Coordinates of C-alpha atoms and ligand atoms in Angstrom, one line a residue:
M163 CA 117.0 119.7 51.0
S164 CA 115.0 118.8 48.1
D165 CA 112.3 117.5 46.7
T166 CA 112.8 115.7 43.5
N167 CA 111.9 112.6 41.7
I168 CA 115.0 110.5 41.0
R169 CA 115.6 107.0 39.9
D170 CA 117.2 104.5 42.0
R171 CA 120.4 102.7 42.1
N172 CA 119.0 100.2 39.9
G173 CA 117.8 102.9 37.8
D174 CA 114.8 100.9 37.0
S175 CA 112.0 102.8 39.4
A176 CA 111.1 106.4 39.6
V177 CA 111.6 107.1 43.6
E178 CA 110.0 110.1 45.1
R179 CA 112.7 111.8 47.0
V180 CA 112.6 114.1 50.3
D181 CA 114.1 114.9 53.2
V182 CA 112.6 112.7 56.3
L183 CA 110.6 109.7 56.2
V184 CA 108.4 109.2 58.6
V185 CA 106.4 105.6 59.1
G186 CA 102.8 105.5 61.1
M187 CA 100.7 108.1 61.4
G188 CA 99.6 108.1 65.2
F189 CA 100.3 110.8 68.0
A190 CA 104.0 110.1 67.2
G191 CA 103.9 110.4 63.1
M192 CA 101.8 113.4 63.5
Y193 CA 104.0 115.5 65.6
N194 CA 106.9 114.3 63.5
L195 CA 105.5 115.1 60.5
Y196 CA 104.2 118.6 61.9
C197 CA 107.7 119.4 63.3
A198 CA 109.6 118.6 59.8
R199 CA 107.5 120.9 57.9
Q200 CA 107.9 123.7 60.7
R201 CA 111.8 123.4 59.6
G202 CA 111.1 123.3 55.9
L203 CA 111.8 119.8 55.4
T204 CA 109.8 117.9 53.1
A205 CA 108.7 114.7 54.4
R206 CA 106.7 112.0 53.3
A207 CA 104.5 109.1 55.8
F208 CA 103.0 106.1 55.6
E209 CA 100.3 104.6 57.4
A210 CA 98.9 101.0 57.8
G211 CA 95.7 102.4 59.3
S212 CA 93.1 104.3 56.9
D213 CA 93.4 107.3 58.7
V214 CA 95.6 109.4 61.7
G215 CA 95.4 107.9 65.5
G216 CA 97.5 104.9 65.4
T217 CA 96.8 103.0 68.8
W218 CA 93.5 105.1 68.8
Y219 CA 92.6 104.1 65.4
W220 CA 93.1 100.5 65.7
N221 CA 91.9 100.0 69.5
R222 CA 87.9 100.3 69.3
Y223 CA 86.8 97.9 71.6
P224 CA 83.9 98.6 74.0
G225 CA 85.1 100.5 77.0
C226 CA 88.6 101.7 75.6
R227 CA 90.1 104.9 77.1
V228 CA 93.3 106.6 78.4
D229 CA 94.3 105.9 81.6
V230 CA 96.4 109.1 81.8
D231 CA 94.7 112.2 82.6
S232 CA 93.5 113.8 79.5
V233 CA 94.5 117.3 80.2
Q234 CA 98.2 115.6 80.4
Y235 CA 97.4 113.0 77.5
C236 CA 97.7 115.7 75.0
Y237 CA 99.9 117.7 72.4
N238 CA 101.9 120.7 73.9
F239 CA 103.6 122.0 70.9
S240 CA 100.7 124.6 69.9
D241 CA 99.0 127.0 72.7
E242 CA 96.4 127.5 69.7
L243 CA 95.6 123.9 69.9
T244 CA 95.7 123.6 73.8
N245 CA 93.1 126.6 74.1
E246 CA 90.6 125.3 71.6
W247 CA 90.3 122.0 72.7
R248 CA 88.2 120.6 75.9
W249 CA 87.7 117.2 76.9
S250 CA 84.5 115.7 77.9
E251 CA 86.2 113.4 80.7
R252 CA 88.9 112.9 82.7
F253 CA 90.3 109.8 81.3
A254 CA 88.9 110.5 77.9
S255 CA 87.2 107.8 75.8
Q256 CA 88.9 106.3 72.7
P257 CA 86.3 108.0 70.3
E258 CA 87.4 111.2 71.8
L259 CA 91.0 110.6 71.5
L260 CA 90.2 109.8 68.1
R261 CA 88.4 112.9 67.2
Y262 CA 91.4 114.6 68.8
C263 CA 93.7 112.8 66.4
N264 CA 91.6 114.2 63.5
Y265 CA 91.4 117.7 64.9
V266 CA 95.1 118.1 64.8
A267 CA 95.2 116.4 61.5
D268 CA 92.6 118.6 60.0
K269 CA 94.1 121.9 62.0
F270 CA 97.9 121.3 60.5
D271 CA 96.8 119.9 57.5
L272 CA 99.0 117.0 58.5
R273 CA 97.3 114.2 55.8
R274 CA 98.5 116.1 52.8
D275 CA 101.8 114.4 53.2
A276 CA 100.7 111.2 54.1
K277 CA 99.6 108.2 52.6
F278 CA 97.1 105.7 54.3
D279 CA 96.1 101.8 54.0
T280 CA 100.0 101.6 52.8
R281 CA 102.1 99.6 55.0
V282 CA 105.7 99.8 54.9
I283 CA 107.7 96.7 54.1
S284 CA 111.2 97.5 53.9
A285 CA 113.9 100.0 54.5
L286 CA 117.1 99.8 52.8
F287 CA 120.2 102.4 53.7
D288 CA 122.7 103.0 50.7
E289 CA 125.8 103.4 52.5
E290 CA 127.2 105.3 49.0
T291 CA 124.0 107.8 49.0
N292 CA 123.2 108.3 52.1
L293 CA 119.8 107.7 52.0
W294 CA 117.1 105.5 53.3
T295 CA 114.6 104.0 50.7
V296 CA 111.4 102.9 52.0
R297 CA 109.2 100.2 49.8
T298 CA 105.4 99.8 51.0
D299 CA 102.7 97.0 50.1
K300 CA 101.0 99.6 47.5
G301 CA 104.4 99.7 45.1
D302 CA 105.9 103.0 46.5
V303 CA 109.7 103.5 46.8
V304 CA 110.6 106.8 48.7
S305 CA 114.0 107.9 49.5
A306 CA 115.2 110.4 52.3
P307 CA 118.6 111.0 54.3
Y308 CA 116.6 110.6 57.2
C309 CA 113.8 107.8 58.6
I310 CA 111.6 107.8 61.7
M311 CA 110.0 105.0 62.9
A312 CA 106.8 106.2 64.7
T313 CA 105.5 103.0 64.5
G314 CA 104.0 102.6 68.3
S315 CA 105.1 100.5 71.0
L316 CA 101.7 98.3 70.9
S317 CA 100.7 97.9 67.6
T318 CA 101.7 94.4 66.7
P319 CA 98.3 92.4 68.1
Y320 CA 99.6 88.7 69.4
K321 CA 97.0 86.4 68.9
P322 CA 97.8 82.9 70.7
P323 CA 97.9 80.1 67.6
Y324 CA 95.2 78.0 69.1
P325 CA 94.2 75.5 66.9
G326 CA 90.8 75.0 65.3
I327 CA 89.9 79.1 65.0
E328 CA 89.4 78.1 61.3
D329 CA 86.3 76.2 62.4
F330 CA 84.7 78.4 64.6
G331 CA 81.2 79.2 63.4
G332 CA 80.7 82.5 65.0
E333 CA 82.8 86.0 65.0
W334 CA 85.9 86.7 66.9
H335 CA 87.7 89.7 67.2
H336 CA 91.0 90.9 68.5
T337 CA 90.6 94.1 70.7
G338 CA 93.9 95.6 68.6
T339 CA 92.0 95.1 65.4
W340 CA 88.7 95.9 66.3
P341 CA 86.3 96.2 63.4
H342 CA 84.8 99.7 62.2
E343 CA 81.5 98.8 62.3
E344 CA 79.0 98.2 65.3
V345 CA 79.7 94.8 66.9
S346 CA 76.4 94.1 68.7
F347 CA 76.7 91.3 71.5
T348 CA 73.1 91.5 72.3
G349 CA 71.6 88.2 73.2
K350 CA 75.3 86.2 72.5
R351 CA 77.4 84.2 74.8
V352 CA 80.5 85.8 74.4
G353 CA 84.1 84.5 75.3
I354 CA 87.1 87.0 76.3
I355 CA 90.6 85.7 76.6
G356 CA 92.9 87.7 78.0
T357 CA 92.6 90.1 81.6
G358 CA 95.2 92.7 81.1
S359 CA 94.6 96.3 80.8
T360 CA 92.5 95.6 77.7
G361 CA 90.2 92.8 79.1
I362 CA 89.7 94.8 82.1
Q363 CA 88.2 97.7 80.4
A364 CA 86.2 95.1 77.9
I365 CA 84.8 93.1 80.5
P366 CA 82.8 95.0 82.1
V367 CA 81.0 97.2 79.2
I368 CA 80.4 93.8 77.5
A369 CA 78.9 92.1 80.6
R370 CA 76.3 94.7 80.4
E371 CA 75.1 93.8 76.6
A372 CA 75.9 90.1 76.1
A373 CA 73.2 87.3 77.3
H374 CA 76.8 85.7 79.0
L375 CA 80.2 86.4 78.9
T376 CA 82.9 83.8 79.8
V377 CA 86.1 85.5 81.1
F378 CA 89.2 82.8 80.4
Q379 CA 91.9 84.3 82.7
R380 CA 95.5 82.8 82.5
T381 CA 97.0 85.5 85.4
P382 CA 94.8 87.6 87.4
Q383 CA 95.8 91.1 87.6
Y384 CA 96.0 94.2 90.4
T385 CA 93.6 97.0 89.0
T386 CA 92.6 99.9 90.8
P387 CA 89.8 102.3 90.2
A388 CA 89.4 104.8 87.5
R389 CA 86.8 106.8 89.3
N390 CA 86.5 108.6 85.8
R391 CA 84.1 111.4 85.6
P392 CA 82.8 113.9 83.2
M393 CA 85.3 117.3 83.6
T394 CA 84.2 119.5 85.8
S395 CA 83.1 123.3 84.8
G396 CA 86.3 125.7 84.5
E397 CA 88.7 122.4 85.6
Q398 CA 90.3 122.5 81.8
E399 CA 90.8 126.1 82.0
A400 CA 92.4 125.8 85.1
F401 CA 94.6 123.2 84.0
N402 CA 95.2 125.3 81.1
A403 CA 95.9 128.4 83.0
R404 CA 98.9 126.6 84.9
R405 CA 100.1 124.7 81.9
D406 CA 103.6 126.5 81.3
Q407 CA 104.2 125.5 84.8
W408 CA 103.4 122.2 84.3
R409 CA 105.1 121.5 81.0
K410 CA 108.3 122.5 83.7
E411 CA 107.2 120.1 86.3
V412 CA 106.5 117.4 84.4
K413 CA 110.1 117.4 83.2
Q414 CA 111.0 116.5 86.7
T415 CA 108.7 113.6 87.5
F416 CA 109.3 109.7 87.4
N417 CA 106.8 109.2 84.4
A418 CA 105.6 112.3 82.4
I419 CA 102.7 112.8 84.8
T420 CA 101.9 115.4 87.8
D421 CA 99.5 115.9 90.2
F422 CA 99.9 112.8 92.2
S423 CA 101.3 113.5 95.4
P424 CA 104.6 111.6 95.9
P425 CA 105.6 109.0 98.6
T426 CA 106.9 110.6 101.7
K427 CA 107.3 107.3 103.7
F428 CA 108.6 104.1 103.8
F429 CA 105.7 101.8 104.9
H430 CA 107.1 100.6 108.0
E431 CA 106.8 104.1 109.1
N432 CA 103.3 103.9 109.5
T433 CA 101.4 101.1 112.0
P434 CA 99.0 98.6 109.7
E435 CA 96.0 101.1 110.8
E436 CA 97.7 103.9 109.3
R437 CA 98.7 101.9 105.9
R438 CA 95.1 100.6 105.7
T439 CA 93.6 104.0 106.3
Y440 CA 96.2 105.5 104.0
L441 CA 95.7 103.0 101.1
E442 CA 92.1 103.1 101.8
S443 CA 92.1 107.2 100.5
R444 CA 94.5 106.4 97.8
W445 CA 91.8 103.7 96.7
E446 CA 89.1 106.3 96.9
I447 CA 90.8 108.7 94.6
G448 CA 91.3 106.0 92.2
G449 CA 92.6 107.1 89.1
M450 CA 95.9 106.4 87.7
P451 CA 98.1 103.6 88.2
Q452 CA 100.2 105.3 90.5
A453 CA 97.4 105.7 93.0
L454 CA 98.4 102.4 94.7
M455 CA 101.9 102.5 93.4
E456 CA 103.2 105.9 94.7
T457 CA 101.8 105.3 98.3
Y458 CA 105.2 104.5 99.8
K459 CA 108.4 104.5 98.9
N460 CA 110.4 101.5 97.7
I461 CA 106.9 99.7 96.5
G462 CA 108.8 99.2 93.2
V463 CA 111.8 97.5 94.8
D464 CA 111.2 96.3 98.3
E465 CA 108.9 92.7 98.6
A466 CA 107.7 93.4 102.2
A467 CA 106.6 97.1 101.1
N468 CA 105.2 95.4 97.6
S469 CA 102.9 93.0 99.3
V470 CA 101.4 95.7 101.9
V471 CA 99.9 97.0 99.0
A472 CA 99.0 94.0 96.8
D473 CA 97.6 92.5 99.9
F474 CA 95.5 95.5 100.4
V475 CA 94.2 94.8 96.9
R476 CA 93.6 91.1 97.4
D477 CA 91.3 92.2 100.4
K478 CA 89.3 94.7 98.3
I479 CA 88.6 91.7 95.8
R480 CA 87.3 89.5 98.8
E481 CA 85.7 92.6 99.7
I482 CA 84.0 93.3 96.3
V483 CA 83.4 89.8 94.9
K484 CA 80.7 88.2 96.5
D485 CA 81.2 84.5 95.8
S486 CA 84.4 83.6 97.7
E487 CA 85.8 81.0 95.3
V488 CA 85.6 83.6 92.6
A489 CA 87.1 86.0 94.6
E490 CA 90.1 84.0 95.4
R491 CA 90.3 83.1 91.6
L492 CA 90.6 86.7 90.9
C493 CA 93.3 87.4 93.2
P494 CA 96.8 87.5 91.7
P495 CA 99.4 85.1 93.3
S496 CA 101.8 86.0 95.8
D497 CA 105.1 85.7 93.6
L498 CA 103.3 88.5 91.3
P499 CA 104.6 91.8 92.8
I500 CA 101.8 94.5 92.2
G501 CA 103.2 97.1 89.3
S502 CA 105.7 94.4 87.7
K503 CA 102.8 93.9 85.3
R504 CA 101.1 97.1 83.9
P505 CA 99.1 98.1 86.4
P506 CA 95.4 98.4 84.9
I507 CA 92.5 101.0 86.1
D508 CA 88.6 99.6 85.8
T509 CA 85.2 100.9 86.2
D510 CA 83.6 98.1 87.9
Y511 CA 85.7 95.3 87.0
Y512 CA 85.7 93.3 89.9
E513 CA 82.1 94.2 90.6
T514 CA 81.1 92.7 87.2
F515 CA 81.8 89.0 88.7
N516 CA 78.8 89.5 90.9
R517 CA 76.8 89.4 87.9
D518 CA 74.6 86.4 87.1
N519 CA 75.8 86.4 83.2
V520 CA 79.5 86.2 84.1
T521 CA 81.3 82.9 84.3
L522 CA 85.2 83.1 85.3
V523 CA 87.2 80.5 83.9
D524 CA 91.3 79.6 85.3
I525 CA 93.2 78.8 82.1
K526 CA 96.1 78.4 84.3
T527 CA 95.1 75.4 85.7
S528 CA 92.7 74.3 82.9
P529 CA 94.3 75.6 79.6
I530 CA 92.7 76.2 75.9
E531 CA 93.4 72.9 74.1
R532 CA 91.4 74.2 70.9
I533 CA 88.6 76.5 69.8
T534 CA 86.2 74.4 68.1
A535 CA 83.4 75.3 65.6
V536 CA 81.2 75.9 68.5
G537 CA 83.2 77.5 71.0
I538 CA 86.0 77.3 73.1
K539 CA 87.6 73.6 74.5
T540 CA 89.9 73.8 77.9
A541 CA 91.7 70.7 79.4
D542 CA 88.3 70.5 81.6
E543 CA 85.6 71.6 79.8
D544 CA 83.6 72.5 76.4
Y545 CA 82.1 76.4 76.1
E546 CA 79.5 77.3 73.7
L547 CA 80.3 80.6 72.3
D548 CA 78.6 82.8 69.4
A549 CA 81.6 85.2 69.7
I550 CA 85.2 84.9 71.0
I551 CA 87.5 88.2 71.8
F552 CA 91.1 87.8 72.3
A553 CA 92.4 90.5 74.4
T554 CA 96.0 88.9 74.3
G555 CA 97.9 91.7 73.8
F556 CA 100.8 92.7 71.6
D557 CA 104.2 91.8 70.2
A558 CA 105.0 95.1 72.2
M559 CA 108.1 97.5 71.7
T560 CA 109.8 95.5 69.0
G561 CA 107.3 93.8 66.9
S562 CA 106.3 96.6 64.5
L563 CA 109.7 97.4 63.8
L564 CA 110.9 93.9 63.3
A565 CA 107.9 93.1 60.7
I566 CA 109.8 95.7 58.2
D567 CA 113.1 94.5 56.6
I568 CA 115.5 97.0 58.2
R569 CA 118.8 96.9 56.8
T570 CA 122.0 98.6 55.2
S571 CA 124.0 98.0 51.8
G572 CA 126.5 97.3 54.0
G573 CA 124.9 94.4 55.6
A574 CA 123.7 95.3 58.9
S575 CA 120.1 94.7 59.6
L576 CA 117.4 95.5 62.5
K577 CA 116.7 91.6 63.1
D578 CA 120.5 90.7 63.5
A579 CA 121.3 93.8 65.4
W580 CA 118.1 92.4 67.9
S581 CA 118.9 88.9 67.6
D582 CA 120.3 88.6 71.4
G583 CA 117.8 91.7 72.6
P584 CA 116.7 95.1 71.6
D585 CA 119.7 97.2 71.9
A586 CA 119.5 100.9 71.1
Y587 CA 121.4 103.8 72.3
L588 CA 118.9 105.9 74.5
G589 CA 116.0 104.0 72.8
L590 CA 116.6 106.6 69.9
M591 CA 118.8 104.9 67.7
V592 CA 120.6 101.6 66.7
A593 CA 124.3 101.1 66.1
G594 CA 124.8 100.2 62.7
L595 CA 121.8 101.9 61.3
P596 CA 122.7 105.5 60.4
N597 CA 120.0 108.4 60.4
L598 CA 117.2 105.8 61.6
F599 CA 115.5 107.4 64.6
L600 CA 112.9 105.3 67.0
I601 CA 110.2 106.9 68.3
N602 CA 109.8 105.5 72.3
G603 CA 112.2 102.6 71.1
P604 CA 113.5 99.8 73.7
G605 CA 115.8 101.5 76.3
S606 CA 113.5 104.6 76.7
P607 CA 111.1 105.3 79.3
S608 CA 108.2 104.7 76.7
V609 CA 105.7 102.7 78.0
K610 CA 106.8 103.7 81.6
A611 CA 105.8 107.3 80.5
N612 CA 103.1 109.2 79.8
M613 CA 103.2 108.4 75.7
V614 CA 102.5 111.7 74.3
I615 CA 105.0 113.4 76.3
A616 CA 107.4 111.0 75.7
I617 CA 107.0 111.6 71.7
E618 CA 107.4 115.2 72.1
H619 CA 110.5 114.6 73.6
H620 CA 111.6 112.0 71.3
T621 CA 110.5 114.2 68.3
D622 CA 112.5 117.3 69.6
W623 CA 115.5 115.5 70.6
I624 CA 115.7 114.4 67.0
M625 CA 114.6 117.4 64.8
E626 CA 117.1 119.3 66.9
A627 CA 119.5 116.6 66.1
L628 CA 119.0 117.3 62.3
D629 CA 119.2 121.0 62.9
H630 CA 122.6 120.5 64.3
L631 CA 123.7 118.4 61.6
R632 CA 122.5 120.7 58.9
E633 CA 123.9 123.9 61.1
H634 CA 127.6 121.8 60.7
G635 CA 127.0 120.7 57.0
L636 CA 126.7 117.1 58.1
D637 CA 124.3 114.6 57.0
R638 CA 124.9 111.4 59.1
I639 CA 124.3 110.2 62.8
E640 CA 124.8 107.0 64.1
A641 CA 125.0 105.5 67.7
N642 CA 128.0 104.1 68.8
E643 CA 128.4 100.3 69.4
Q644 CA 130.2 100.8 73.0
A645 CA 128.0 103.9 73.8
Q646 CA 125.0 101.6 73.1
S647 CA 126.5 98.9 75.4
N648 CA 126.9 100.8 78.1
W649 CA 123.7 102.2 77.8
V650 CA 121.8 98.7 77.4
E651 CA 124.0 97.5 80.5
H652 CA 122.8 100.9 82.6
A653 CA 119.2 100.4 81.8
R654 CA 119.7 96.6 82.6
E655 CA 120.8 97.3 86.2
V656 CA 118.5 100.0 86.7
A657 CA 115.7 97.3 85.9
E658 CA 116.9 94.7 87.8
A659 CA 117.6 96.3 91.1
T660 CA 113.4 96.5 91.1
L661 CA 110.6 94.2 91.5
M662 CA 109.7 95.1 87.6
P663 CA 111.2 92.2 85.7
V664 CA 109.8 89.4 87.7
A665 CA 106.6 89.2 86.0
D666 CA 106.1 87.2 82.8
S667 CA 104.7 90.3 81.5
W668 CA 104.8 92.3 77.7
Y669 CA 107.5 94.4 79.3
V670 CA 109.6 91.4 79.3
G671 CA 108.5 90.1 76.1
A672 CA 107.1 86.6 77.7
N673 CA 103.9 87.3 76.3
V674 CA 105.6 86.3 72.9
P675 CA 106.8 82.5 72.7
G676 CA 110.3 82.8 71.3
K677 CA 110.8 86.7 72.5
K678 CA 114.3 87.4 74.2
R679 CA 113.5 88.1 77.7
V680 CA 114.5 91.5 78.1
Y681 CA 113.1 94.5 80.5
M682 CA 112.7 96.8 77.0
P683 CA 111.4 99.9 78.8
Y684 CA 113.8 102.2 80.7
F685 CA 113.2 102.4 83.9
G686 CA 115.4 105.2 85.6
G687 CA 112.5 107.7 85.3
F688 CA 111.7 110.4 82.7
A689 CA 113.3 112.9 84.6
R690 CA 116.7 111.4 84.8
Y691 CA 116.4 110.0 81.3
L692 CA 115.5 113.7 79.8
K693 CA 119.0 114.9 82.1
T694 CA 121.1 112.3 80.3
C695 CA 119.6 113.1 76.7
E696 CA 120.6 116.6 77.6
E697 CA 124.1 116.1 79.2
I698 CA 125.0 114.1 75.8
V699 CA 123.8 116.7 73.4
A700 CA 125.8 119.1 75.4
D701 CA 128.6 116.9 75.6
G702 CA 129.2 117.2 71.5
Y703 CA 126.5 114.4 71.0
R704 CA 128.4 111.8 73.0
G705 CA 128.3 108.4 71.9
F706 CA 126.8 109.5 68.5
Q707 CA 129.2 109.6 65.2
L708 CA 128.1 112.7 63.2
S709 CA 129.8 113.1 59.7
R710 CA 129.7 114.3 56.3
T711 CA 129.4 111.8 53.6
G712 CA 128.2 113.6 50.5
E713 CA 127.7 111.2 47.5
N714 CA 131.1 109.3 48.1
A715 CA 130.6 108.5 51.5
D716 CA 133.8 111.0 52.5
T717 CA 133.5 110.3 55.9
S718 CA 135.0 112.7 58.2
I719 CA 133.8 112.1 61.6
V720 CA 133.4 115.8 63.6
A721 CA 131.8 114.0 67.1
A722 CA 133.3 110.3 68.2
Q723 CA 133.3 108.9 71.8
Ligands
LIG587 P1 98.5 92.6 77.9 O1 98.7 93.5 79.0 O2 99.6 91.8 77.4 O3 97.4 91.6 78.5 C1 97.1 90.1 77.5 C2 96.0 89.3 78.2 O4 96.1 88.1 77.5 C3 96.9 88.7 79.7 O5 95.8 88.8 80.5 C4 97.7 87.5 79.3 O6 97.7 86.6 80.1 C5 96.6 87.2 78.3 N1 97.4 86.2 77.4 C6 98.3 86.3 76.4 N2 98.6 85.2 75.6 C7 98.0 84.3 76.2 C8 97.7 82.8 75.9 N3 98.4 82.0 74.8 N4 96.9 82.1 76.6 C9 96.1 82.6 77.8 N5 96.4 83.9 77.8 C10 97.0 84.6 77.5 O7 97.5 93.4 76.6 P2 96.7 94.3 77.1 O8 95.9 94.7 75.6 O9 95.3 93.7 78.0 O10 97.2 95.8 77.5 C11 98.3 96.0 76.9 C12 99.0 97.3 77.1 O11 98.1 98.4 76.2 C13 98.6 97.9 78.4 O12 99.3 97.5 79.4 C14 98.3 99.4 78.6 O13 99.6 99.6 78.0 C15 97.5 99.3 76.9 P3 99.0 86.5 81.2 O14 98.8 87.8 82.0 O15 100.5 86.7 80.1 O16 99.2 85.2 81.7

């Protein structure tokens, strides 16, 4: 494979030629770059941010931290790295996670092949030359036979288009593009819109600093205490000592997270008193969202089982929040199953509503009408504010991919392919777009799993596919339309057998007006997904077409199903 400068097909601009293009330099992009290099492949990565980190580069809002145990939310590919790094807290904060990303980039000299402050705007596949050509907003033109979209699942912020934002005299920020300079709320009247995982992390921290915080809530969430704490002495060493075993165990789990005693009973096997005691013990342990979601079998599929846990959280809210009206406003509605929106974990979220300087506004019954010069106007009231924070989430899973004009010379495009929903085979490839790989794409466990473990799996799968192609003198891999449809149908059936698609969540794209409603992550479990991927490879890449194109698209199909 080569690394030469060539001219593009029009012959009018010099293009750089590498083996692998990588879009994004978060956890996924960095690992892809590392793996490509390990194989002696030349690679070029582009990143819109000024440095590495992806999610942890952009989301700098107060209170931002991971909700998977730090020791599990990190790379596994290098024992040296594992042994060198120490986490300071059970759930690492954003600054610590960003330090980790920088440490990895330095250690493996990853920035050398990456260009920052550069956004990829298009990717065109030439059917004749078998090359993807990527163009950027800085004028770069780079070609490679393989293109890997490491663009992140939650990286295109969504901000509701309220009229009047340009009139607002104060400052405003979206949590997903938080300024790098310190933002001070001291003495300020702050309004925050959104009570998803982000709002729930930010609200208690901002409330402690601001003169007053007004929380604009559309849908109340179920959240459980994170019980974050400093790592204890020897804790990480003990985890690392059994990391090899853990790497095996994590592959057998539903969400690529271990150390949670899995449910052994159905809820009706316990008396109401036993349930209360059991759920209470899980509430006390706190931690990952599974604390409550994995208490009884079939919480995710059975309404009665689900409502037992949902009611438990509502009771907790009523216990914690002193003002009973505010408590009722914080209680999620009975038609919202617990877990159907991404379950957050928190530090002092409900307690924050006992503070004198915090007001909760229900914008479901009294929607925001506009932003004014001095604040926010709802249907019922005007709120004067010095700062507005949009914790309103992301155009998840598809937003960053569809923002790039991805097409082939044969006339296929990602936009057309996804006009009726984001179909992808295993969430890895899209039929009609050869040699284009998605990391954690729709139809893969992705956001329903520990993202770093899912990233490592996808990357390893892709790299092994590239090895396979090379070893067999091939240069093209493409998902079959039929295999893709079968997979999409399977993923749909799995999700629809549960309560998960019920909520208007970002999992189904309901937060972005006009987005096709599809449950995007694969909800069949990480272990089952891994096994399927392995079987497909063992079966000669079942459902993929592997071929040799050479310069003249002389397609000799080697494996096709
Ligand atoms: P989420 O979970 O999508 O939450 C966004 C919040 O913003 C949620 O409370 C929404 O209310 C609210 N929202 C969104 N659009 C509007 C409009 N138009 N009007 C009023 N309120 C709105 O995003 P997060 O950033 O909190 O979390 C994203 C993921 O990042 C998280 O799940 C983790 O995986 C990490 P709604 O519930 O839609 O009524």
